[in-house]
Every structure is written in structure tokens, then in C-alpha cells.
Coordinates of N, CA and C in Angstrom, one line a residue:
M1 N 0.8 -1.2 0.0 CA 0.0 0.0 0.0 C 0.9 1.2 0.0
K2 N 0.4 2.3 -0.7 CA 1.1 3.6 -0.6 C 1.0 4.1 0.8
A3 N 2.1 4.7 1.2 CA 2.2 5.2 2.6 C 2.6 6.7 2.7
Y4 N 2.0 7.4 3.6 CA 2.3 8.8 3.9 C 2.7 8.9 5.4
K5 N 3.9 9.5 5.6 CA 4.3 9.6 7.0 C 3.7 10.8 7.7
V6 N 3.0 10.6 8.8 CA 2.4 11.7 9.6 C 3.4 12.0 10.7
N7 N 4.1 13.1 10.6 CA 5.0 13.5 11.6 C 4.3 14.0 12.9
Q8 N 5.0 13.8 14.0 CA 4.5 14.2 15.3 C 5.0 15.6 15.7
I9 N 4.1 16.4 16.2 CA 4.5 17.7 16.7 C 4.4 17.6 18.3
D10 N 4.8 18.7 18.9 CA 4.8 18.7 20.4 C 3.4 18.8 21.0
Y11 N 3.4 18.8 22.3 CA 2.2 18.6 23.0 C 1.2 19.8 22.9
R12 N 1.7 20.9 22.4 CA 0.8 22.1 22.4 C -0.2 22.0 21.3
G13 N 0.0 21.1 20.4 CA -1.0 20.9 19.3 C -0.8 21.9 18.2
L14 N -1.9 22.1 17.5 CA -1.9 22.9 16.3 C -3.2 23.7 16.2
I15 N -3.1 24.9 15.9 CA -4.3 25.8 15.8 C -4.9 25.7 14.4
V16 N -6.2 25.2 14.3 CA -6.9 25.0 13.1 C -7.6 26.3 12.7
T17 N -7.1 27.0 11.7 CA -7.7 28.3 11.3 C -8.4 28.2 10.0
G18 N -8.2 27.1 9.2 CA -8.8 27.0 7.9 C -7.8 27.6 6.8
K19 N -6.7 28.1 7.2 CA -5.7 28.7 6.3 C -4.5 27.9 6.2
G20 N -4.3 26.9 7.1 CA -3.1 26.1 7.1 C -1.9 26.9 7.4
D21 N -2.0 27.9 8.3 CA -0.9 28.9 8.5 C -0.2 28.7 9.8
D22 N -0.5 27.6 10.6 CA 0.2 27.4 11.8 C 1.6 27.0 11.4
K23 N 2.6 27.5 12.2 CA 4.0 27.2 11.9 C 4.3 25.7 11.9
A24 N 3.5 24.9 12.7 CA 3.8 23.5 12.8 C 3.7 22.8 11.4
W25 N 2.9 23.4 10.5 CA 2.7 22.7 9.2 C 4.1 22.6 8.4
K26 N 5.0 23.4 8.8 CA 6.4 23.3 8.1 C 7.0 21.9 8.4
Q27 N 6.5 21.2 9.4 CA 7.1 19.9 9.8 C 6.5 18.8 9.0
A28 N 5.4 19.1 8.2 CA 4.7 18.0 7.5 C 5.3 17.7 6.2
E29 N 5.2 16.5 5.8 CA 5.6 16.1 4.4 C 4.4 16.6 3.5
V30 N 4.8 17.0 2.3 CA 3.8 17.5 1.4 C 3.5 16.4 0.3
L31 N 2.2 16.0 0.3 CA 1.8 15.0 -0.7 C 1.2 15.7 -1.9
T32 N 1.7 15.5 -3.1 CA 1.2 16.1 -4.3 C 1.0 15.2 -5.4
N33 N 1.3 13.9 -5.3 CA 1.1 13.0 -6.4 C -0.3 12.5 -6.6
F34 N -1.2 13.4 -6.9 CA -2.6 13.0 -7.1 C -2.8 12.8 -8.6
I35 N -3.7 12.0 -9.0 CA -4.0 11.7 -10.4 C -5.5 11.5 -10.6
S36 N -5.8 11.6 -11.9 CA -7.2 11.3 -12.3 C -7.0 10.2 -13.4
P37 N -7.1 8.9 -13.0 CA -6.8 7.8 -13.9 C -7.8 7.7 -15.0
W38 N -8.9 8.4 -14.9 CA -10.0 8.2 -15.9 C -10.1 9.4 -16.9
D39 N -9.2 10.4 -16.7 CA -9.2 11.6 -17.6 C -7.8 11.8 -18.1
E40 N -7.8 12.3 -19.3 CA -6.5 12.6 -20.0 C -6.0 14.0 -19.7
E41 N -6.9 14.9 -19.3 CA -6.4 16.3 -19.1 C -5.6 16.4 -17.8
E42 N -4.6 17.2 -17.8 CA -3.8 17.4 -16.6 C -4.6 18.1 -15.5
I43 N -4.4 17.7 -14.2 CA -5.2 18.2 -13.1 C -4.4 19.3 -12.5
D44 N -5.1 20.3 -11.8 CA -4.4 21.3 -11.1 C -3.8 20.7 -9.8
K45 N -2.8 21.4 -9.3 CA -2.0 21.0 -8.1 C -2.9 20.9 -6.9
I46 N -2.6 19.8 -6.1 CA -3.2 19.6 -4.8 C -2.1 19.3 -3.8
E47 N -2.1 20.0 -2.7 CA -1.2 19.7 -1.6 C -1.9 19.1 -0.4
F48 N -1.5 18.0 0.1 CA -2.1 17.4 1.3 C -1.0 17.3 2.3
R49 N -1.3 17.7 3.5 CA -0.4 17.5 4.7 C -1.2 16.9 5.8
A50 N -0.4 16.2 6.7 CA -1.0 15.7 7.9 C 0.1 15.7 9.0
L51 N -0.4 15.9 10.2 CA 0.5 15.9 11.4 C -0.3 15.3 12.5
H52 N 0.3 15.0 13.6 CA -0.4 14.6 14.8 C 0.3 15.0 16.1
D53 N -0.4 15.2 17.1 CA 0.1 15.3 18.5 C -0.4 14.1 19.3
S54 N -0.4 14.2 20.6 CA -0.8 13.1 21.4 C -2.3 12.8 21.4
E55 N -3.1 13.8 20.9 CA -4.6 13.6 21.0 C -5.3 13.7 19.6
D56 N -4.7 14.3 18.6 CA -5.4 14.5 17.4 C -4.6 14.3 16.1
L57 N -5.3 13.9 15.1 CA -4.8 13.8 13.7 C -5.2 15.1 13.0
F58 N -4.2 15.9 12.5 CA -4.5 17.1 11.8 C -4.3 16.9 10.3
F59 N -5.1 17.5 9.5 CA -5.0 17.4 8.0 C -5.2 18.7 7.4
C60 N -4.6 18.9 6.2 CA -4.8 20.2 5.5 C -4.7 19.9 4.0
F61 N -5.7 20.3 3.3 CA -5.7 20.3 1.8 C -5.5 21.7 1.3
K62 N -4.6 22.0 0.4 CA -4.6 23.2 -0.4 C -4.8 22.8 -1.8
V63 N -5.9 23.3 -2.4 CA -6.3 22.9 -3.7 C -6.3 24.1 -4.6
Y64 N -5.4 24.0 -5.6 CA -5.3 25.1 -6.6 C -6.4 25.0 -7.6
D65 N -7.1 26.1 -7.8 CA -8.3 26.1 -8.7 C -8.7 27.5 -8.9
D66 N -8.8 27.9 -10.2 CA -9.2 29.3 -10.6 C -10.7 29.4 -10.7
D67 N -11.4 28.3 -10.6 CA -12.9 28.3 -10.9 C -13.5 27.3 -9.9
V68 N -13.6 27.7 -8.7 CA -14.2 26.8 -7.7 C -15.7 26.8 -7.8
Y69 N -16.3 25.6 -7.8 CA -17.8 25.6 -7.9 C -18.4 25.0 -6.7
V70 N -19.4 25.8 -6.1 CA -20.1 25.3 -4.9 C -21.6 25.5 -5.2
D71 N -22.3 24.4 -5.1 CA -23.8 24.4 -5.2 C -24.4 24.9 -4.0
L72 N -25.0 26.1 -4.0 CA -25.5 26.8 -2.9 C -27.1 26.7 -2.8
T73 N -27.6 25.7 -3.5 CA -29.1 25.6 -3.5 C -29.6 25.5 -2.0
D74 N -28.9 24.7 -1.2 CA -29.3 24.6 0.2 C -28.1 24.0 0.9
D75 N -28.3 23.5 2.1 CA -27.2 22.9 2.9 C -27.4 21.4 3.1
T76 N -28.1 20.8 2.1 CA -28.3 19.4 2.2 C -27.1 18.6 1.6
D77 N -27.0 17.3 1.9 CA -26.0 16.5 1.4 C -26.0 16.5 -0.2
N78 N -27.1 16.7 -0.7 CA -27.2 16.7 -2.2 C -26.4 17.9 -2.8
S79 N -26.5 19.1 -2.1 CA -25.8 20.3 -2.6 C -24.3 20.1 -2.4
I80 N -23.9 19.5 -1.3 CA -22.4 19.2 -1.1 C -22.0 18.2 -2.1
N81 N -22.8 17.2 -2.4 CA -22.4 16.2 -3.4 C -22.3 16.8 -4.8
N82 N -22.8 17.9 -5.1 CA -22.7 18.6 -6.4 C -21.7 19.7 -6.4
S83 N -20.8 19.7 -5.4 CA -19.9 20.8 -5.3 C -18.4 20.3 -5.3
D84 N -17.5 21.2 -5.7 CA -16.1 20.9 -5.5 C -15.9 20.5 -4.1
R85 N -15.0 19.5 -3.8 CA -14.8 19.1 -2.4 C -13.5 18.2 -2.3
V86 N -13.1 18.0 -1.1 CA -12.0 17.1 -0.8 C -12.7 16.0 0.0
E87 N -12.0 14.8 0.1 CA -12.6 13.7 0.7 C -11.5 12.8 1.4
L88 N -11.9 12.4 2.6 CA -11.1 11.4 3.4 C -12.0 10.2 3.7
F89 N -11.5 9.0 3.3 CA -12.2 7.8 3.7 C -11.3 7.0 4.6
F90 N -11.9 6.5 5.7 CA -11.1 5.7 6.6 C -11.7 4.3 6.7
R91 N -10.9 3.2 6.6 CA -11.5 1.9 6.6 C -11.1 1.1 7.9
S92 N -12.0 0.3 8.4 CA -11.7 -0.5 9.6 C -10.9 -1.8 9.2
D93 N -11.1 -2.2 8.0 CA -10.4 -3.4 7.5 C -10.5 -3.4 6.0
K94 N -9.7 -4.3 5.4 CA -9.6 -4.4 3.9 C -10.9 -4.8 3.2
N95 N -11.9 -5.3 4.0 CA -13.2 -5.6 3.4 C -14.2 -4.5 3.4
L96 N -13.7 -3.3 3.9 CA -14.6 -2.1 3.9 C -15.9 -2.4 4.7
N97 N -15.7 -3.1 5.8 CA -16.9 -3.4 6.6 C -16.7 -3.1 8.1
P98 N -16.9 -1.8 8.4 CA -17.4 -0.7 7.6 C -16.2 0.2 7.2
Y99 N -16.5 1.3 6.5 CA -15.6 2.4 6.4 C -16.4 3.7 6.5
Y100 N -15.6 4.8 6.8 CA -16.2 6.1 7.2 C -15.7 7.2 6.3
C101 N -16.7 8.0 5.8 CA -16.4 9.0 4.8 C -16.6 10.4 5.2
L102 N -15.7 11.2 4.9 CA -15.8 12.7 5.2 C -15.6 13.4 3.8
E103 N -16.6 14.1 3.4 CA -16.5 14.8 2.1 C -16.8 16.3 2.5
I104 N -15.9 17.2 2.2 CA -15.9 18.5 2.7 C -15.7 19.5 1.5
D105 N -16.7 20.4 1.4 CA -16.6 21.4 0.3 C -15.9 22.7 0.8
P106 N -15.6 23.7 0.0 CA -14.8 24.8 0.4 C -15.5 25.8 1.4
T107 N -16.7 25.5 1.8 CA -17.4 26.5 2.6 C -17.1 26.5 4.2
P108 N -16.9 25.5 5.0 CA -16.8 24.1 4.6 C -18.0 23.3 5.2
R109 N -18.8 22.8 4.3 CA -19.9 21.9 4.7 C -19.4 20.5 4.7
I110 N -19.8 19.7 5.6 CA -19.3 18.3 5.7 C -20.5 17.3 5.4
M111 N -20.2 16.4 4.5 CA -21.1 15.3 4.3 C -20.3 14.0 4.8
D112 N -20.8 13.6 5.9 CA -20.2 12.4 6.6 C -21.1 11.3 6.7
F113 N -20.6 10.1 6.5 CA -21.5 8.9 6.6 C -20.7 7.6 6.8
I114 N -21.4 6.6 7.2 CA -20.8 5.3 7.4 C -21.2 4.5 6.1
A115 N -20.2 3.7 5.6 CA -20.5 2.9 4.4 C -20.1 1.5 4.6
R116 N -20.6 0.6 3.8 CA -20.3 -0.8 3.8 C -20.1 -1.2 2.3
P117 N -19.7 -2.4 2.0 CA -19.4 -2.9 0.7 C -20.6 -2.7 -0.2
S118 N -20.3 -2.6 -1.5 CA -21.3 -2.4 -2.6 C -22.1 -1.0 -2.4
K119 N -21.4 0.0 -1.9 CA -21.9 1.3 -1.8 C -23.2 1.4 -1.0
Q120 N -23.1 0.7 0.2 CA -24.2 0.8 1.1 C -23.9 2.0 2.0
F121 N -24.6 3.1 1.9 CA -24.3 4.3 2.6 C -25.4 4.6 3.6
D122 N -25.0 5.0 4.8 CA -25.9 5.5 5.9 C -25.6 6.9 6.2
F123 N -26.4 7.8 5.6 CA -26.2 9.2 5.8 C -26.8 9.7 7.2
N124 N -27.4 8.9 7.9 CA -27.9 9.2 9.2 C -26.7 9.2 10.3
W125 N -25.6 8.6 9.9 CA -24.5 8.6 10.8 C -23.7 9.9 10.6
N126 N -23.2 10.4 11.7 CA -22.3 11.6 11.6 C -21.1 11.4 12.6
W127 N -20.0 12.0 12.2 CA -18.8 12.0 13.1 C -19.2 12.9 14.3
P128 N -19.0 12.4 15.5 CA -19.3 13.2 16.7 C -18.7 14.6 16.6
L129 N -19.5 15.6 16.8 CA -19.0 17.0 16.7 C -17.8 17.3 17.6
K130 N -17.8 16.7 18.8 CA -16.8 16.9 19.8 C -15.4 16.4 19.3
D131 N -15.5 15.5 18.3 CA -14.3 14.8 17.9 C -13.7 15.3 16.5
I132 N -14.3 16.3 16.0 CA -13.9 16.8 14.7 C -14.0 18.3 14.6
N133 N -13.0 19.0 14.0 CA -13.0 20.4 13.9 C -12.5 20.7 12.5
V134 N -13.3 21.4 11.6 CA -13.0 21.6 10.2 C -13.2 23.1 9.9
K135 N -12.2 23.8 9.3 CA -12.4 25.1 8.9 C -11.8 25.3 7.4
S136 N -12.1 26.4 6.8 CA -11.7 26.5 5.4 C -11.4 28.0 5.1
S137 N -10.8 28.3 4.0 CA -10.6 29.6 3.5 C -10.4 29.5 2.0
K138 N -10.5 30.7 1.3 CA -10.4 30.7 -0.1 C -9.5 31.9 -0.6
G139 N -8.6 31.6 -1.5 CA -7.7 32.6 -2.1 C -8.1 32.9 -3.5
N140 N -7.3 33.6 -4.2 CA -7.6 34.0 -5.6 C -7.6 32.8 -6.5
N141 N -6.7 31.8 -6.3 CA -6.6 30.7 -7.2 C -6.5 29.4 -6.4
Y142 N -7.1 29.3 -5.2 CA -7.0 28.1 -4.4 C -8.0 28.2 -3.3
F143 N -8.3 27.0 -2.7 CA -9.0 27.0 -1.4 C -8.3 26.0 -0.5
T144 N -8.5 26.2 0.8 CA -7.8 25.4 1.8 C -8.9 24.8 2.7
V145 N -8.8 23.5 3.0 CA -9.6 22.9 4.0 C -8.7 22.2 5.0
E146 N -8.9 22.6 6.3 CA -8.0 22.2 7.4 C -8.8 21.6 8.5
G147 N -8.3 20.6 9.2 CA -9.1 20.0 10.2 C -8.3 19.2 11.2
A148 N -9.0 18.8 12.3 CA -8.5 18.0 13.3 C -9.5 16.9 13.7
I149 N -9.0 15.7 13.8 CA -9.9 14.5 14.2 C -9.3 13.9 15.4
S150 N -10.1 13.6 16.4 CA -9.5 13.1 17.7 C -9.1 11.6 17.5
F151 N -8.0 11.3 18.2 CA -7.6 9.9 18.2 C -8.6 9.0 18.9
A152 N -9.3 9.7 19.9 CA -10.3 8.9 20.7 C -11.4 8.4 19.7
S153 N -11.8 9.2 18.8 CA -12.9 8.7 17.9 C -12.3 7.7 16.9
L154 N -11.1 7.9 16.4 CA -10.5 7.0 15.4 C -10.3 5.6 16.1
T155 N -9.9 5.6 17.4 CA -9.7 4.4 18.1 C -11.0 3.7 18.3
K156 N -12.0 4.5 18.7 CA -13.4 3.9 19.0 C -14.0 3.2 17.8
L157 N -13.7 3.8 16.6 CA -14.2 3.3 15.3 C -13.3 2.2 14.7
S158 N -12.3 1.8 15.5 CA -11.3 0.8 15.0 C -10.6 1.2 13.7
L159 N -10.2 2.5 13.6 CA -9.6 3.0 12.5 C -8.1 3.2 12.7
L160 N -7.7 3.4 14.0 CA -6.3 3.6 14.4 C -5.8 2.3 15.0
K161 N -4.8 1.6 14.3 CA -4.3 0.4 14.7 C -2.8 0.3 14.5
N162 N -2.1 0.2 15.7 CA -0.7 0.1 15.6 C 0.0 1.3 14.9
G163 N -0.5 2.5 15.1 CA 0.0 3.6 14.5 C -0.2 3.8 13.0
R164 N -1.2 3.1 12.5 CA -1.6 3.1 11.1 C -3.1 3.4 11.0
I165 N -3.4 4.3 10.0 CA -4.8 4.6 9.6 C -4.9 4.4 8.1
E166 N -5.7 3.3 7.7 CA -5.8 3.1 6.3 C -6.8 4.1 5.7
T167 N -6.4 4.8 4.7 CA -7.0 6.1 4.4 C -7.1 6.2 2.8
G168 N -8.2 6.7 2.4 CA -8.3 7.2 1.0 C -8.3 8.7 1.0
I169 N -7.6 9.3 0.1 CA -7.5 10.8 0.0 C -7.9 11.2 -1.4
Y170 N -9.0 12.0 -1.5 CA -9.6 12.2 -2.9 C -9.9 13.7 -3.0
R171 N -10.3 14.0 -4.3 CA -10.8 15.3 -4.6 C -11.8 15.2 -5.8
A172 N -12.9 15.9 -5.7 CA -13.9 16.0 -6.8 C -13.9 17.4 -7.3
K173 N -13.6 17.5 -8.6 CA -13.6 18.8 -9.3 C -14.7 18.9 -10.3
Y174 N -15.6 19.9 -10.1 CA -16.8 20.0 -11.0 C -16.5 21.1 -12.1
N175 N -16.7 20.6 -13.3 CA -16.4 21.4 -14.5 C -17.7 21.8 -15.2
K176 N -17.8 23.0 -15.6 CA -19.0 23.4 -16.4 C -19.0 22.9 -17.8
Q177 N -20.1 22.3 -18.2 CA -20.2 21.8 -19.6 C -20.8 22.8 -20.5
V178 N -20.8 22.5 -21.8 CA -21.4 23.3 -22.8 C -22.9 23.5 -22.6
N179 N -23.5 22.5 -22.1 CA -25.0 22.6 -21.8 C -25.3 23.3 -20.5
G180 N -24.3 23.8 -19.8 CA -24.5 24.5 -18.5 C -24.4 23.7 -17.3
N181 N -24.5 22.4 -17.5 CA -24.4 21.5 -16.3 C -23.0 21.3 -15.8
Y182 N -22.8 20.8 -14.6 CA -21.5 20.6 -14.1 C -21.3 19.1 -13.9
E183 N -20.1 18.6 -14.4 CA -19.7 17.2 -14.3 C -18.4 17.1 -13.6
P184 N -18.2 16.0 -12.8 CA -17.0 15.9 -11.9 C -15.8 15.2 -12.6
T185 N -14.7 15.7 -12.3 CA -13.4 15.0 -12.5 C -13.0 14.4 -11.2
W186 N -12.7 13.1 -11.2 CA -12.5 12.4 -9.9 C -11.0 12.2 -9.8
I187 N -10.4 12.6 -8.6 CA -9.0 12.7 -8.4 C -8.6 11.9 -7.1
T188 N -7.5 11.2 -7.2 CA -7.2 10.3 -6.1 C -5.7 10.2 -5.8
W189 N -5.3 9.9 -4.6 CA -3.9 9.6 -4.3 C -3.5 8.3 -4.8
V190 N -4.3 7.3 -4.6 CA -4.0 5.9 -5.0 C -4.9 5.5 -6.2
N191 N -4.3 5.0 -7.3 CA -5.0 4.6 -8.5 C -5.7 3.2 -8.1
P192 N -7.0 3.2 -8.1 CA -7.7 1.9 -7.8 C -7.7 0.9 -8.9
E193 N -7.2 1.3 -10.1 CA -7.2 0.4 -11.2 C -8.6 -0.1 -11.6
T194 N -9.5 0.8 -11.6 CA -10.9 0.4 -12.0 C -11.2 1.1 -13.3
E195 N -12.1 0.4 -14.1 CA -12.4 0.9 -15.4 C -13.1 2.3 -15.3
Q196 N -14.1 2.4 -14.4 CA -14.8 3.6 -14.2 C -14.4 4.2 -12.8
P197 N -14.6 5.5 -12.7 CA -14.2 6.2 -11.4 C -14.9 5.5 -10.2
N198 N -14.1 5.1 -9.2 CA -14.7 4.4 -8.0 C -13.7 4.6 -6.9
F199 N -14.1 5.3 -5.9 CA -13.3 5.4 -4.6 C -13.8 4.4 -3.6
H200 N -14.9 3.9 -3.8 CA -15.5 3.0 -2.8 C -15.1 1.5 -3.1
T201 N -13.8 1.3 -3.1 CA -13.2 0.0 -3.4 C -11.9 -0.1 -2.6
P202 N -11.6 -1.3 -2.2 CA -10.4 -1.5 -1.3 C -9.1 -1.0 -2.0
T203 N -9.0 -1.0 -3.3 CA -7.8 -0.7 -4.0 C -7.5 0.8 -4.0
S204 N -8.4 1.6 -3.5 CA -8.2 3.1 -3.6 C -7.6 3.6 -2.3
F205 N -7.3 2.7 -1.4 CA -6.8 3.2 -0.1 C -5.3 3.1 0.0
G206 N -4.7 4.0 0.8 CA -3.3 3.9 1.2 C -3.3 3.9 2.7
V207 N -2.1 4.2 3.3 CA -2.0 4.2 4.8 C -1.3 5.4 5.3
L208 N -1.9 6.0 6.3 CA -1.2 7.1 7.1 C -0.4 6.4 8.2
K209 N 0.9 6.6 8.2 CA 1.7 6.0 9.3 C 2.2 7.1 10.3
L210 N 1.8 6.9 11.5 CA 2.1 7.9 12.5 C 3.6 7.7 12.9
M211 N 4.3 8.8 12.9 CA 5.8 8.7 13.2 C 6.0 9.1 14.7

């Protein structure tokens, strides 16, 4: 499995502002090798960083984009699902039974749900609010999504095992078509080797290794 090293920072933690501007982020490795295996066009740059202290996993996406699209029809999952967003999936085992999904748009609205094989989604499930903190910001040609997830929740959900978190890291980019509709380009850290875009498969996951 592809692996990303999550460096440890000191006990003071990291301040989540949505801008990814805490000095601690300089200690993080920068993951940029994202691909869209199902599209020929080159994708814009994406930077992903992660760090941890003794209590939380911190993550930060910086997504370069001159034309960010957000569906503001309402605040339902359907609107989030039709918007540019970043995604983190965490699996409890290689059978995806279950796995947990966080899909976050630039505002930042969160679509979180528990899933099981064959795309069985339960949108009534939510990550406990006390265990997650997400903020975002937008620049001229990029947006940033930054957050913290408690180790307590990752452990309770059987996602943190021996310093490893099996994780999918993704991005959905919505592009305006000639007919005025928006269609997604699906972007991933790990190529799942599927004929059609599919993140909901065991082969799309890598591992975050806590250092």
C-alpha cells in the first residue's frame, strides 16, 4: 500500500484556522502525487499535509483552482455532493466493513456517513462533533480545508491500529459543460485500477503512518 508519514508535533498541538498557517505545518511532508486515472487532461495541483500530536490527527488540503464551484441551493448532502470538495475515507479493514467517509466542500460543509461494501451508505451517521473540527478559506486561485480529528474517535471506530490509519485521499472537481451542467473529474492519491471512477473500493486506499 502507498504510505504517507504523519510526523508528530509537540504537546501544544496545532491551531486550526482554515488557512493552514500554523508554523507546525512546516514539519509536515507534502503529498502532491494526485492523479485522475480516468481523464486525460492534466489536473491542477493539490497539496495534502497531515500531522499529529498526542490527541489529534491534523490534516490540510490546499487545492489550486481558478474556478471553484459550490452548489448553494441549500445545505443538504445533495448540494455538497454537487460541489467541488475534498474527501477522506477511513476503513476499519480491507473488506470495507465498515468504512467512514468525510466529504468537505470549500465553505466548509461536511457530508459524513458510514458505508459498507457495494456502496451501502448510511447518511444518518455523523462524526461526533466533539471529535472533529474543520475550517476553510479561499484565495484567488485556491481553497484550503483544514481540520483535526480526535484519536479517541479513530480508536473507538477501530480505524487507528498500531500507529496506522488506512485512508483514501480524494478530490472531486466540478467542471461546467457546454450545456451549462457541471460534471465531476475524480482525483485520487491511489490509483484503484478500476475501469470507471470508483473510490468505494479496497484498492483506492493507502495508509497514514504515525511517526
